[in-house]
Structures are given as structure tokens and as C-alpha cells.
mmCIF file of C-alpha atoms in Angstrom:
data_model
loop_
_atom_site.group_PDB
_atom_site.id
_atom_site.type_symbol
_atom_site.label_atom_id
_atom_site.label_comp_id
_atom_site.label_asym_id
_atom_site.label_seq_id
_atom_site.Cartn_x
_atom_site.Cartn_y
_atom_site.Cartn_z
ATOM 1 C CA MET F 27 29.701 -1.598 150.927
ATOM 2 C CA ASN F 28 33.263 -2.841 150.861
ATOM 3 C CA GLY F 29 34.253 -0.785 153.859
ATOM 4 C CA PRO F 30 36.889 -1.187 156.527
ATOM 5 C CA HIS F 31 34.336 -2.843 158.798
ATOM 6 C CA ASP F 32 34.128 -5.989 156.649
ATOM 7 C CA LEU F 33 36.990 -7.771 158.377
ATOM 8 C CA GLY F 34 36.280 -11.493 158.014
ATOM 9 C CA GLY F 35 39.384 -13.304 156.764
ATOM 10 C CA GLN F 36 41.665 -10.245 156.602
ATOM 11 C CA MET F 37 45.184 -10.788 157.917
ATOM 12 C CA GLY F 38 47.785 -8.740 159.685
ATOM 13 C CA PHE F 39 45.926 -7.537 162.783
ATOM 14 C CA GLY F 40 48.057 -9.595 165.141
ATOM 15 C CA LEU F 41 47.047 -11.643 168.138
ATOM 16 C CA VAL F 42 43.782 -11.364 170.006
ATOM 17 C CA ALA F 43 44.499 -9.659 173.294
ATOM 18 C CA PRO F 44 42.075 -10.771 175.987
ATOM 19 C CA GLU F 45 42.320 -8.570 179.052
ATOM 20 C CA LYS F 46 42.030 -10.073 182.509
ATOM 21 C CA ASP F 47 39.033 -8.744 184.445
ATOM 22 C CA GLU F 48 38.369 -6.228 181.721
ATOM 23 C CA PRO F 49 36.294 -3.238 182.819
ATOM 24 C CA TYR F 50 33.228 -2.316 180.756
ATOM 25 C CA PHE F 51 34.693 1.115 180.133
ATOM 26 C CA HIS F 52 38.301 2.198 179.876
ATOM 27 C CA ASP F 53 37.608 5.919 180.245
ATOM 28 C CA GLU F 54 34.796 8.131 181.509
ATOM 29 C CA TRP F 55 34.062 9.469 178.025
ATOM 30 C CA GLU F 56 33.280 5.946 176.817
ATOM 31 C CA LYS F 57 30.364 5.841 179.260
ATOM 32 C CA ARG F 58 29.002 9.111 177.895
ATOM 33 C CA ALA F 59 29.568 7.879 174.313
ATOM 34 C CA LEU F 60 27.417 4.824 174.967
ATOM 35 C CA GLY F 61 24.710 6.861 176.664
ATOM 36 C CA LEU F 62 24.721 9.580 173.999
ATOM 37 C CA THR F 63 24.467 7.024 171.197
ATOM 38 C CA LEU F 64 21.515 5.271 172.819
ATOM 39 C CA SER F 65 19.831 8.546 173.782
ATOM 40 C CA CYS F 66 20.122 9.961 170.279
ATOM 41 C CA GLY F 67 18.956 6.653 168.810
ATOM 42 C CA ALA F 68 15.757 7.177 170.788
ATOM 43 C CA PHE F 69 15.008 10.300 168.692
ATOM 44 C CA GLY F 70 13.552 7.925 166.113
ATOM 45 C CA ALA F 71 15.280 9.859 163.308
ATOM 46 C CA TRP F 72 17.475 7.045 162.025
ATOM 47 C CA THR F 73 17.597 3.273 162.173
ATOM 48 C CA ILE F 74 20.281 0.943 163.470
ATOM 49 C CA ASP F 75 21.044 0.169 159.822
ATOM 50 C CA GLU F 76 21.681 3.813 159.006
ATOM 51 C CA SER F 77 23.933 4.125 162.046
ATOM 52 C CA ARG F 78 25.896 1.011 161.039
ATOM 53 C CA HIS F 79 26.346 2.511 157.575
ATOM 54 C CA ALA F 80 27.594 5.769 159.096
ATOM 55 C CA ARG F 81 30.259 3.790 160.956
ATOM 56 C CA GLU F 82 31.374 1.740 157.943
ATOM 57 C CA ASN F 83 31.733 4.960 155.924
ATOM 58 C CA ILE F 84 34.602 6.158 158.082
ATOM 59 C CA PRO F 85 37.712 6.093 155.849
ATOM 60 C CA PRO F 86 39.640 2.822 156.292
ATOM 61 C CA ALA F 87 42.822 4.322 157.744
ATOM 62 C CA ASP F 88 40.773 6.204 160.340
ATOM 63 C CA TYR F 89 38.440 3.299 161.111
ATOM 64 C CA LEU F 90 41.295 0.886 161.740
ATOM 65 C CA SER F 91 43.247 3.264 163.950
ATOM 66 C CA THR F 92 40.280 4.384 166.026
ATOM 67 C CA SER F 93 38.871 2.860 169.209
ATOM 68 C CA TYR F 94 35.387 1.425 169.053
ATOM 69 C CA TYR F 95 33.498 4.090 170.982
ATOM 70 C CA GLU F 96 35.354 6.762 169.018
ATOM 71 C CA ILE F 97 33.989 5.178 165.833
ATOM 72 C CA TRP F 98 30.544 5.436 167.409
ATOM 73 C CA MET F 99 31.033 9.123 168.197
ATOM 74 C CA ARG F 100 32.285 10.001 164.726
ATOM 75 C CA ALA F 101 29.266 8.294 163.216
ATOM 76 C CA LEU F 102 26.912 9.952 165.714
ATOM 77 C CA GLU F 103 28.189 13.388 164.732
ATOM 78 C CA VAL F 104 27.458 12.577 161.081
ATOM 79 C CA LEU F 105 23.933 11.413 161.918
ATOM 80 C CA LEU F 106 23.165 14.425 164.119
ATOM 81 C CA ASP F 107 24.294 16.786 161.369
ATOM 82 C CA ARG F 108 22.502 14.885 158.591
ATOM 83 C CA HIS F 109 19.207 14.949 160.470
ATOM 84 C CA GLY F 110 19.524 18.552 161.612
ATOM 85 C CA PHE F 111 19.981 18.057 165.360
ATOM 86 C CA ALA F 112 23.514 19.438 165.789
ATOM 87 C CA THR F 113 26.183 20.739 163.437
ATOM 88 C CA ALA F 114 29.915 20.091 163.484
ATOM 89 C CA ALA F 115 30.370 23.816 164.141
ATOM 90 C CA GLU F 116 28.242 23.592 167.276
ATOM 91 C CA ILE F 117 30.259 20.641 168.551
ATOM 92 C CA ASP F 118 33.506 22.497 167.755
ATOM 93 C CA VAL F 119 32.327 25.414 169.875
ATOM 94 C CA GLY F 120 30.609 23.269 172.483
ATOM 95 C CA HIS F 121 27.397 25.288 172.561
ATOM 96 C CA LYS F 122 24.015 25.519 170.878
ATOM 97 C CA GLN F 123 23.893 27.907 167.915
ATOM 98 C CA THR F 124 20.549 27.089 166.321
ATOM 99 C CA ALA F 125 17.373 25.406 167.500
ATOM 100 C CA GLY F 126 17.637 22.559 165.027
ATOM 101 C CA ALA F 127 15.301 19.663 164.329
ATOM 102 C CA VAL F 128 12.756 18.352 166.816
ATOM 103 C CA PRO F 129 12.964 14.617 167.577
ATOM 104 C CA LYS F 130 10.000 12.267 167.972
ATOM 105 C CA ARG F 131 11.020 11.687 171.576
ATOM 106 C CA VAL F 132 13.651 12.629 174.117
ATOM 107 C CA LEU F 133 14.870 9.831 176.368
ATOM 108 C CA LYS F 134 14.392 10.812 180.000
ATOM 109 C CA ALA F 135 15.929 8.974 182.930
ATOM 110 C CA ASP F 136 12.633 7.452 184.027
ATOM 111 C CA MET F 137 12.144 5.916 180.573
ATOM 112 C CA VAL F 138 15.507 4.154 180.395
ATOM 113 C CA ALA F 139 14.603 0.878 182.107
ATOM 114 C CA ASN F 140 11.581 0.294 179.886
ATOM 115 C CA VAL F 141 13.305 1.339 176.677
ATOM 116 C CA LEU F 142 16.269 -0.970 177.283
ATOM 117 C CA ALA F 143 14.032 -3.869 178.337
ATOM 118 C CA ARG F 144 11.861 -3.476 175.244
ATOM 119 C CA GLY F 145 14.711 -3.081 172.743
ATOM 120 C CA GLY F 146 13.896 -2.732 169.075
ATOM 121 C CA PRO F 147 12.553 -5.973 167.628
ATOM 122 C CA CYS F 148 12.925 -5.968 163.852
ATOM 123 C CA ASP F 149 10.990 -9.085 162.872
ATOM 124 C CA ARG F 150 8.170 -8.181 160.496
ATOM 125 C CA PRO F 151 5.570 -10.349 158.790
ATOM 126 C CA VAL F 152 5.782 -10.906 155.040
ATOM 127 C CA GLU F 153 2.969 -12.290 152.920
ATOM 128 C CA ARG F 154 4.903 -14.424 150.479
ATOM 129 C CA ALA F 155 6.223 -17.830 151.472
ATOM 130 C CA ALA F 156 9.904 -18.428 152.074
ATOM 131 C CA ARG F 157 11.677 -19.113 148.785
ATOM 132 C CA PHE F 158 14.197 -21.577 150.216
ATOM 133 C CA ALA F 159 13.717 -24.602 152.456
ATOM 134 C CA VAL F 160 15.871 -26.211 155.117
ATOM 135 C CA GLY F 161 18.431 -28.499 153.483
ATOM 136 C CA GLU F 162 18.354 -26.657 150.163
ATOM 137 C CA LYS F 163 21.645 -25.813 148.476
ATOM 138 C CA VAL F 164 22.057 -22.129 147.693
ATOM 139 C CA ARG F 165 24.647 -19.770 146.270
ATOM 140 C CA THR F 166 25.278 -16.329 147.673
ATOM 141 C CA LYS F 167 25.232 -13.480 145.226
ATOM 142 C CA ASN F 168 28.334 -11.858 143.896
ATOM 143 C CA PHE F 169 27.858 -8.144 144.320
ATOM 144 C CA ASN F 170 29.805 -5.157 145.557
ATOM 145 C CA PRO F 171 27.264 -2.436 146.284
ATOM 146 C CA GLN F 172 28.454 0.993 147.330
ATOM 147 C CA THR F 173 25.488 0.997 149.702
ATOM 148 C CA HIS F 174 24.968 -0.864 152.975
ATOM 149 C CA THR F 175 24.809 -4.647 152.967
ATOM 150 C CA ARG F 176 25.123 -7.369 155.569
ATOM 151 C CA LEU F 177 26.516 -10.008 153.235
ATOM 152 C CA PRO F 178 30.200 -10.166 154.170
ATOM 153 C CA ARG F 179 32.707 -10.167 151.334
ATOM 154 C CA TYR F 180 34.162 -13.540 152.293
ATOM 155 C CA ALA F 181 30.727 -15.128 151.860
ATOM 156 C CA ARG F 182 29.900 -13.799 148.393
ATOM 157 C CA ALA F 183 29.578 -16.194 145.426
ATOM 158 C CA LYS F 184 29.865 -19.220 147.719
ATOM 159 C CA ASN F 185 27.862 -22.430 147.838
ATOM 160 C CA GLY F 186 26.159 -23.274 151.101
ATOM 161 C CA VAL F 187 23.202 -25.063 152.609
ATOM 162 C CA VAL F 188 20.135 -23.554 154.240
ATOM 163 C CA GLU F 189 20.177 -24.817 157.802
ATOM 164 C CA ALA F 190 17.291 -22.831 159.234
ATOM 165 C CA VAL F 191 14.595 -20.403 158.186
ATOM 166 C CA GLN F 192 14.772 -17.757 160.872
ATOM 167 C CA GLY F 193 11.707 -15.699 160.113
ATOM 168 C CA SER F 194 11.276 -12.419 158.299
ATOM 169 C CA PHE F 195 13.125 -9.272 159.230
ATOM 170 C CA VAL F 196 13.651 -5.661 158.168
ATOM 171 C CA PHE F 197 16.014 -5.578 155.153
ATOM 172 C CA PRO F 198 19.048 -3.507 156.152
ATOM 173 C CA ASP F 199 20.261 -2.853 152.594
ATOM 174 C CA ASP F 200 17.129 -0.746 152.015
ATOM 175 C CA ASN F 201 16.430 0.417 155.549
ATOM 176 C CA ALA F 202 19.876 1.981 155.942
ATOM 177 C CA HIS F 203 19.079 4.360 153.095
ATOM 178 C CA GLY F 204 15.575 5.489 153.969
ATOM 179 C CA LYS F 205 13.970 3.155 151.454
ATOM 180 C CA GLY F 206 11.685 1.496 153.975
ATOM 181 C CA GLU F 207 11.806 -1.695 155.983
ATOM 182 C CA ASN F 208 10.916 -4.019 153.067
ATOM 183 C CA PRO F 209 11.121 -7.140 155.242
ATOM 184 C CA GLN F 210 12.172 -10.454 153.788
ATOM 185 C CA TRP F 211 13.022 -13.957 154.949
ATOM 186 C CA VAL F 212 16.321 -14.590 156.709
ATOM 187 C CA TYR F 213 18.105 -17.933 156.541
ATOM 188 C CA THR F 214 21.018 -19.434 158.406
ATOM 189 C CA VAL F 215 23.317 -20.601 155.618
ATOM 190 C CA VAL F 216 26.221 -22.854 156.503
ATOM 191 C CA PHE F 217 29.389 -23.142 154.435
ATOM 192 C CA ASP F 218 32.187 -25.656 154.541
ATOM 193 C CA GLY F 219 35.414 -23.922 155.556
ATOM 194 C CA ARG F 220 37.076 -25.146 152.372
ATOM 195 C CA GLU F 221 34.356 -23.567 150.210
ATOM 196 C CA ILE F 222 35.189 -20.175 151.679
ATOM 197 C CA TRP F 223 38.916 -20.346 152.339
ATOM 198 C CA GLY F 224 40.007 -22.891 149.771
ATOM 199 C CA GLU F 225 43.372 -24.551 149.829
ATOM 200 C CA GLY F 226 44.785 -25.030 153.289
ATOM 201 C CA ALA F 227 41.493 -24.386 155.070
ATOM 202 C CA ASP F 228 40.848 -26.100 158.408
ATOM 203 C CA PRO F 229 38.959 -29.273 157.365
ATOM 204 C CA SER F 230 37.011 -29.297 160.635
ATOM 205 C CA LEU F 231 35.618 -25.782 160.125
ATOM 206 C CA THR F 232 32.146 -24.701 159.131
ATOM 207 C CA VAL F 233 31.008 -21.075 159.086
ATOM 208 C CA SER F 234 27.463 -19.788 158.953
ATOM 209 C CA ILE F 235 25.940 -16.428 158.251
ATOM 210 C CA ASP F 236 22.386 -15.189 158.554
ATOM 211 C CA ALA F 237 21.413 -14.171 155.034
ATOM 212 C CA TRP F 238 18.459 -12.185 153.761
ATOM 213 C CA GLU F 239 16.586 -13.864 150.933
ATOM 214 C CA SER F 240 17.782 -11.483 148.245
ATOM 215 C CA TYR F 241 21.392 -12.435 149.007
ATOM 216 C CA LEU F 242 20.686 -15.984 147.802
ATOM 217 C CA GLU F 243 20.129 -17.833 144.562
ATOM 218 C CA PRO F 244 19.093 -21.472 144.107
ATOM 219 C CA LEU F 245 21.973 -23.749 143.238
ATOM 220 C CA MET T 15 38.114 12.556 172.962
ATOM 221 C CA GLN T 16 36.905 13.431 176.456
ATOM 222 C CA ALA T 17 36.549 17.096 175.434
ATOM 223 C CA ARG T 18 34.760 16.332 172.154
ATOM 224 C CA VAL T 19 32.235 14.061 173.854
ATOM 225 C CA LYS T 20 31.671 16.608 176.608
ATOM 226 C CA ALA T 21 31.086 19.302 173.971
ATOM 227 C CA LEU T 22 28.534 17.155 172.201
ATOM 228 C CA GLU T 23 26.734 16.358 175.441
ATOM 229 C CA THR T 24 26.631 20.079 176.286
ATOM 230 C CA VAL T 25 25.204 21.056 172.884
ATOM 231 C CA LEU T 26 22.500 18.388 173.047
ATOM 232 C CA THR T 27 21.639 19.225 176.643
ATOM 233 C CA GLU T 28 21.301 22.940 175.822
ATOM 234 C CA LYS T 29 18.924 21.992 173.017
ATOM 235 C CA GLY T 30 16.856 19.817 175.334
ATOM 236 C CA LEU T 31 17.582 16.775 173.170
ATOM 237 C CA ILE T 32 19.119 14.630 175.857
ATOM 238 C CA ASP T 33 18.744 14.132 179.573
ATOM 239 C CA PRO T 34 22.182 13.622 181.191
ATOM 240 C CA ALA T 35 20.459 11.651 183.959
ATOM 241 C CA ALA T 36 19.234 9.214 181.306
ATOM 242 C CA ILE T 37 22.846 8.659 180.255
ATOM 243 C CA ASP T 38 23.747 7.992 183.894
ATOM 244 C CA ALA T 39 20.885 5.488 184.070
ATOM 245 C CA ILE T 40 22.037 3.705 180.887
ATOM 246 C CA VAL T 41 25.607 3.434 182.169
ATOM 247 C CA GLU T 42 24.463 2.221 185.579
ATOM 248 C CA THR T 43 22.259 -0.413 183.965
ATOM 249 C CA TYR T 44 25.117 -1.920 181.982
ATOM 250 C CA GLU T 45 27.661 -1.567 184.763
ATOM 251 C CA THR T 46 25.555 -3.135 187.500
ATOM 252 C CA LYS T 47 22.409 -4.835 186.206
ATOM 253 C CA ILE T 48 22.878 -6.447 182.813
ATOM 254 C CA GLY T 49 25.914 -8.691 182.489
ATOM 255 C CA PRO T 50 27.194 -12.230 181.931
ATOM 256 C CA ARG T 51 25.525 -13.598 185.057
ATOM 257 C CA ASN T 52 22.228 -13.436 183.155
ATOM 258 C CA GLY T 53 23.662 -15.796 180.565
ATOM 259 C CA ALA T 54 25.237 -18.038 183.202
ATOM 260 C CA HIS T 55 21.787 -18.442 184.750
ATOM 261 C CA VAL T 56 20.397 -19.476 181.350
ATOM 262 C CA VAL T 57 23.171 -22.044 180.887
ATOM 263 C CA ALA T 58 22.822 -23.485 184.387
ATOM 264 C CA LYS T 59 19.087 -23.866 183.900
ATOM 265 C CA ALA T 60 19.651 -25.564 180.545
ATOM 266 C CA TRP T 61 22.043 -28.009 182.221
ATOM 267 C CA SER T 62 19.683 -28.875 185.043
ATOM 268 C CA ASP T 63 16.293 -28.748 183.339
ATOM 269 C CA PRO T 64 15.972 -30.782 180.108
ATOM 270 C CA ALA T 65 12.616 -29.215 179.281
ATOM 271 C CA PHE T 66 14.174 -25.762 179.459
ATOM 272 C CA ALA T 67 17.059 -26.925 177.266
ATOM 273 C CA GLU T 68 14.579 -28.117 174.650
ATOM 274 C CA TRP T 69 12.740 -24.794 174.843
ATOM 275 C CA LEU T 70 16.055 -22.995 174.340
ATOM 276 C CA LYS T 71 16.720 -25.079 171.234
ATOM 277 C CA SER T 72 13.313 -24.393 169.717
ATOM 278 C CA ASP T 73 12.709 -20.788 170.831
ATOM 279 C CA ALA T 74 15.610 -19.229 172.683
ATOM 280 C CA THR T 75 14.035 -15.766 172.680
ATOM 281 C CA GLU T 76 10.989 -16.924 174.637
ATOM 282 C CA ALA T 77 12.897 -19.322 176.885
ATOM 283 C CA ILE T 78 15.381 -16.627 177.890
ATOM 284 C CA ALA T 79 12.597 -14.050 178.303
ATOM 285 C CA SER T 80 10.918 -16.429 180.777
ATOM 286 C CA LEU T 81 13.881 -15.765 183.093
ATOM 287 C CA GLY T 82 13.399 -12.015 182.719
ATOM 288 C CA TYR T 83 16.211 -11.346 180.249
ATOM 289 C CA THR T 84 14.861 -9.346 177.352
ATOM 290 C CA GLY T 85 15.579 -6.188 175.483
ATOM 291 C CA ARG T 86 18.146 -4.298 173.540
ATOM 292 C CA GLN T 87 20.492 -6.506 171.489
ATOM 293 C CA GLY T 88 18.667 -9.567 172.752
ATOM 294 C CA GLU T 89 15.405 -9.114 170.860
ATOM 295 C CA HIS T 90 16.009 -12.234 168.776
ATOM 296 C CA MET T 91 18.059 -14.927 170.487
ATOM 297 C CA ARG T 92 19.420 -18.250 169.376
ATOM 298 C CA ALA T 93 21.156 -20.744 171.674
ATOM 299 C CA VAL T 94 23.769 -23.062 170.159
ATOM 300 C CA PHE T 95 24.834 -26.126 172.106
ATOM 301 C CA ASN T 96 28.357 -27.483 172.290
ATOM 302 C CA THR T 97 28.525 -31.271 171.983
ATOM 303 C CA PRO T 98 31.318 -33.823 172.269
ATOM 304 C CA LYS T 99 31.704 -33.533 168.485
ATOM 305 C CA THR T 100 31.256 -29.792 167.866
ATOM 306 C CA HIS T 101 32.458 -26.570 169.477
ATOM 307 C CA ASN T 102 30.645 -23.325 168.689
ATOM 308 C CA LEU T 103 32.262 -19.896 168.411
ATOM 309 C CA VAL T 104 30.446 -16.593 167.889
ATOM 310 C CA VAL T 105 31.754 -13.498 166.108
ATOM 311 C CA CYS T 106 30.438 -10.449 164.292
ATOM 312 C CA THR T 107 32.868 -9.821 161.446
ATOM 313 C CA LEU T 108 30.959 -6.715 160.291
ATOM 314 C CA CYS T 109 30.684 -4.782 163.559
ATOM 315 C CA SER T 110 30.161 -5.916 167.134
ATOM 316 C CA CYS T 111 26.774 -7.644 167.303
ATOM 317 C CA TYR T 112 26.546 -9.305 170.703
ATOM 318 C CA PRO T 113 23.743 -10.470 173.007
ATOM 319 C CA TRP T 114 23.689 -7.560 175.460
ATOM 320 C CA SER T 115 20.639 -8.846 177.329
ATOM 321 C CA VAL T 116 22.433 -12.008 178.489
ATOM 322 C CA LEU T 117 26.128 -11.065 178.389
ATOM 323 C CA GLY T 118 26.142 -7.301 178.912
ATOM 324 C CA LEU T 119 28.360 -5.037 176.826
ATOM 325 C CA PRO T 120 30.999 -6.790 174.719
ATOM 326 C CA PRO T 121 34.670 -6.762 175.712
ATOM 327 C CA VAL T 122 37.135 -4.731 173.659
ATOM 328 C CA TRP T 123 38.721 -7.809 172.052
ATOM 329 C CA TYR T 124 35.348 -8.927 170.659
ATOM 330 C CA LYS T 125 34.996 -5.591 168.835
ATOM 331 C CA ALA T 126 38.622 -5.397 167.682
ATOM 332 C CA PRO T 127 39.938 -6.304 164.197
ATOM 333 C CA ALA T 128 42.176 -9.170 165.384
ATOM 334 C CA TYR T 129 39.205 -11.228 166.606
ATOM 335 C CA ARG T 130 36.709 -10.168 163.935
ATOM 336 C CA SER T 131 39.114 -10.947 161.107
ATOM 337 C CA ARG T 132 40.474 -14.266 162.322
ATOM 338 C CA ALA T 133 37.603 -16.005 164.114
ATOM 339 C CA VAL T 134 36.119 -17.076 160.775
ATOM 340 C CA ILE T 135 39.364 -18.200 159.100
ATOM 341 C CA ASP T 136 41.568 -19.413 161.954
ATOM 342 C CA PRO T 137 39.343 -20.231 164.914
ATOM 343 C CA ARG T 138 41.789 -22.760 166.341
ATOM 344 C CA GLY T 139 44.523 -20.135 166.373
ATOM 345 C CA VAL T 140 42.186 -17.668 168.060
ATOM 346 C CA LEU T 141 41.133 -20.216 170.678
ATOM 347 C CA ALA T 142 44.786 -20.996 171.421
ATOM 348 C CA GLU T 143 45.286 -17.298 172.225
ATOM 349 C CA PHE T 144 42.587 -17.729 174.860
ATOM 350 C CA GLY T 145 44.425 -20.782 176.196
ATOM 351 C CA LEU T 146 41.943 -23.246 174.757
ATOM 352 C CA THR T 147 43.272 -26.114 172.659
ATOM 353 C CA LEU T 148 40.601 -28.411 171.298
ATOM 354 C CA PRO T 149 41.201 -31.971 170.136
ATOM 355 C CA ALA T 150 41.856 -32.170 166.383
ATOM 356 C CA GLU T 151 38.803 -34.365 165.865
ATOM 357 C CA LYS T 152 36.459 -31.787 167.351
ATOM 358 C CA LYS T 153 34.665 -29.811 164.659
ATOM 359 C CA ILE T 154 34.461 -26.040 164.949
ATOM 360 C CA ARG T 155 31.329 -24.191 163.977
ATOM 361 C CA VAL T 156 31.652 -20.422 163.690
ATOM 362 C CA TRP T 157 28.512 -18.291 163.764
ATOM 363 C CA ASP T 158 28.912 -14.873 162.131
ATOM 364 C CA SER T 159 26.177 -12.591 163.530
ATOM 365 C CA THR T 160 25.330 -10.868 160.274
ATOM 366 C CA ALA T 161 21.619 -10.302 160.964
ATOM 367 C CA GLU T 162 19.684 -9.412 164.113
ATOM 368 C CA LEU T 163 19.920 -12.850 165.709
ATOM 369 C CA ARG T 164 22.135 -12.863 168.770
ATOM 370 C CA TYR T 165 23.888 -16.068 169.758
ATOM 371 C CA LEU T 166 24.463 -17.656 173.158
ATOM 372 C CA VAL T 167 26.777 -20.675 173.310
ATOM 373 C CA ILE T 168 25.639 -23.333 175.769
ATOM 374 C CA PRO T 169 28.877 -25.025 176.830
ATOM 375 C CA GLU T 170 29.064 -28.714 177.653
ATOM 376 C CA ARG T 171 28.295 -29.457 181.275
ATOM 377 C CA PRO T 172 31.543 -30.342 183.036
ATOM 378 C CA VAL T 173 31.923 -33.845 184.415
ATOM 379 C CA GLY T 174 31.574 -34.286 188.144
ATOM 380 C CA THR T 175 28.838 -31.706 188.537
ATOM 381 C CA GLU T 176 26.005 -34.066 189.403
ATOM 382 C CA GLY T 177 24.116 -32.804 192.420
ATOM 383 C CA LEU T 178 25.282 -29.203 192.101
ATOM 384 C CA SER T 179 22.607 -26.556 192.462
ATOM 385 C CA GLU T 180 21.681 -24.266 189.595
ATOM 386 C CA GLN T 181 23.517 -21.466 191.369
ATOM 387 C CA GLN T 182 26.656 -23.584 191.797
ATOM 388 C CA LEU T 183 26.487 -24.584 188.144
ATOM 389 C CA ALA T 184 26.181 -20.971 187.068
ATOM 390 C CA GLY T 185 29.437 -20.300 188.906
ATOM 391 C CA LEU T 186 31.244 -22.574 186.438
ATOM 392 C CA VAL T 187 30.144 -20.544 183.402
ATOM 393 C CA SER T 188 32.312 -17.630 182.299
ATOM 394 C CA ARG T 189 31.358 -14.990 179.774
ATOM 395 C CA ASP T 190 33.948 -16.359 177.384
ATOM 396 C CA ALA T 191 32.430 -19.845 177.605
ATOM 397 C CA MET T 192 29.166 -18.331 176.322
ATOM 398 C CA ILE T 193 30.963 -16.716 173.344
ATOM 399 C CA GLY T 194 32.871 -19.928 172.687
ATOM 400 C CA THR T 195 36.399 -18.734 173.457
ATOM 401 C CA ALA T 196 36.431 -20.905 176.589
ATOM 402 C CA ILE T 197 34.714 -23.974 177.969
ATOM 403 C CA ALA T 198 32.937 -24.301 181.292
ATOM 404 C CA SER T 199 35.183 -24.753 184.312
ATOM 405 C CA ALA T 200 35.541 -27.955 186.278
ATOM 406 C CA PRO T 201 34.082 -27.838 189.806
ATOM 407 C CA GLY T 202 36.520 -26.179 192.159
ATOM 408 C CA ALA T 203 38.431 -24.429 189.357
ATOM 409 C CA GLY T 204 36.252 -21.298 189.310
ATOM 410 C CA ALA T 205 34.749 -19.801 186.168
#
């Protein structure tokens, strides 16, 4: 979707502000926000794609004026309500009101090390051969779905070259919406800076994205 | 925000859906165990062991796992090597994708709109804000992490580092050098 998250090439956000010796967390609640998000992710009720979509659905003015972990918490509340684990009313009151849904698993302290070390690999085999080969010229599709996609706006309807076939992975555009993993091939596609940014672009710049097969057409 | 997060944690704890000690364990892991020194070890080994560098180029996930660095947001790794001709810079314009298993949690600037918006259109301007000015003839390659591949930049090995141990080499590699917003430090300058 064309949400506030799709920031590549937008202007007006000012200078990057690196912080010397930046701490991992700037407030105690940020620690709990990280831990809550990972713990609730372990329920197995939603995918990383659905959680990304919940974040990009935050209205633009809110998204852009909200700190990162706050965006996470707003999205987490949506997911918990959608999947029946906790309602907004319960969070308003700060106490349990109903039993709610039962998750596939609850993350306990003694499970944390293994769960973090294992992660959530999302490579999946597909039976058909890759449609595009290294060195092939391709064009990205021009679409503006209201649903989740990982093809950034700046890289739509652009000509590029397949630089690598990266394997086959869960397709986020479907997986975010409960339509299954539907894995497909992913390619690193490299674009000349001038193809994307046009007149005045840095002539020494190339940009690449990792694109699922259905984002691409032969050129 | 503190109160809202506390309320949510209370509700979920009362329902038996979370274990507050698990949250403590997650925070402790990322505050003390998983951070940029993992990545610096990978870089130093790549600099001092050509076979490892080749392995990194062909299968970064396995090569990095051989050093014990696996897991969340590092399930699928790719290492990109700076050369005299090309400088690599990593961004996630769509959210904050970042190789947690080798660099730890991302800094605020990496997740913020200023960096995400401009890294792909004005990387030289962004690098200048980090105090890094590259020669005009050096090409810039920006990697937008739009899928589940996580990128680790392998900076160029600084001159004058012959004979340094892997551990000494790792000391020259900052987190920012492995994102591409810095280069590796000269010996004696500190990372």
C-alpha cells in the first residue's frame, strides 16, 4: 500500500541525526515494547508481514510524528484486538475483562535464547524454475495496491537488471492478508540512479531492491 | 506511553499470555549479548582469512553461522564488500530491516524518516552528515532491504594493518562501517 512507511526519495525530513554512543533504549517502556512485541509474535497468530501491514496502516500524520517503538505498540494493539487476545477497552482499563483467544504458545523465559537463536526463516521451496536469469533486463510492475506490498513506490515501472537469484521466499503480499505463504523466487534487481531519479541524479549511484518474481516483467 | 505499555503488559500477564521474565530475558539479550561486536568479528575474519571471505561472498548465512551468529533478523544474510571502486550503503526504506544477529538492534537514526527517505536518493549527502566524504570517482551502491535478506557491509581493510590479530582488526570496525555510513578506522584511531 502507498502508506506513510514508503519513504524512499521523499524530501523534507531534514538532516540525519546520528547520536554519539547511542543507547539501545531511550526509555524503560521501549524495552517492554520490544519484549511485548516479540512475546506476542510467538503466539503464532500473525506473521511478520501482517505486523508490518498493521504498522503501515497507521494514518500518515500519526506515523510520521510517532517514535518507532510507539508505532510498534499501536500496531500490536491492533493485532491483539483483531486476533482476540486483548481489546482496546482492556488496555484502557489496564486489566483483564474476558478470557480471550488461546495462543499456540506462550513464550517463557527459558525459551527465549532458543527462540531468538532460531529466528523465523522464511525461505520455502518452489517447484517451478526461476523465471528470470542473472543478467536479464526486467521492468518492475506499475501498481498501487491497497494491500501490503514490498515493492517500494520509487522502484515501480523502472527498468533494471537481475543481479542475483536469491532463492524462494514467502510472498508477503499474500501472507500479510492470511492468503497463505505462496512462496516465489526473489531477485536482487539493480537500477541505475538516473533510471529512478531522472534529471540531476547522482551519476555514480546504483540502487538495488530484492524483488519477488511477481513484481517483475521481462523487458 | 509508559502507562499504556504497562497497562498492556498487565492485561497480557493476567491472561497468562506473556511471561514478564521472558521480556526481561529478551531485553538482556539485546543489551548485553547480541550487538555490533558480532559483526566486527565477521569482518575481521574476512580480512584475515581469504577462504572465509570467499565463503561470505558465496553463502553469508552459513559463513556467519559458523561463528555462532544466527537467529532473528539474521536468518538470511548477505555480505557486500567495499572495494576501491565501490562503496556500499544499506537502508530499509519501508521499515527498519536490519541484521540483528550481527549488529544488534538498529539505532534510532536508521529507523527514522530522514535516513530512510534520503539514503536512496542522496547517499553522498547522507554520508556527509556522518562525516564521511567519498571521492567523486567512487561509485555508491545502495541496498534497500525490501525482502528478508539482511545485509552486512564488509569495509575495506585499512592500510597499515598487516600483522594485526583478528581481535585487533575487529577493534577498527564500527557498527556504522558495517551499515556503510562510515569506513573502518586506521590503526590507532579507534573504531
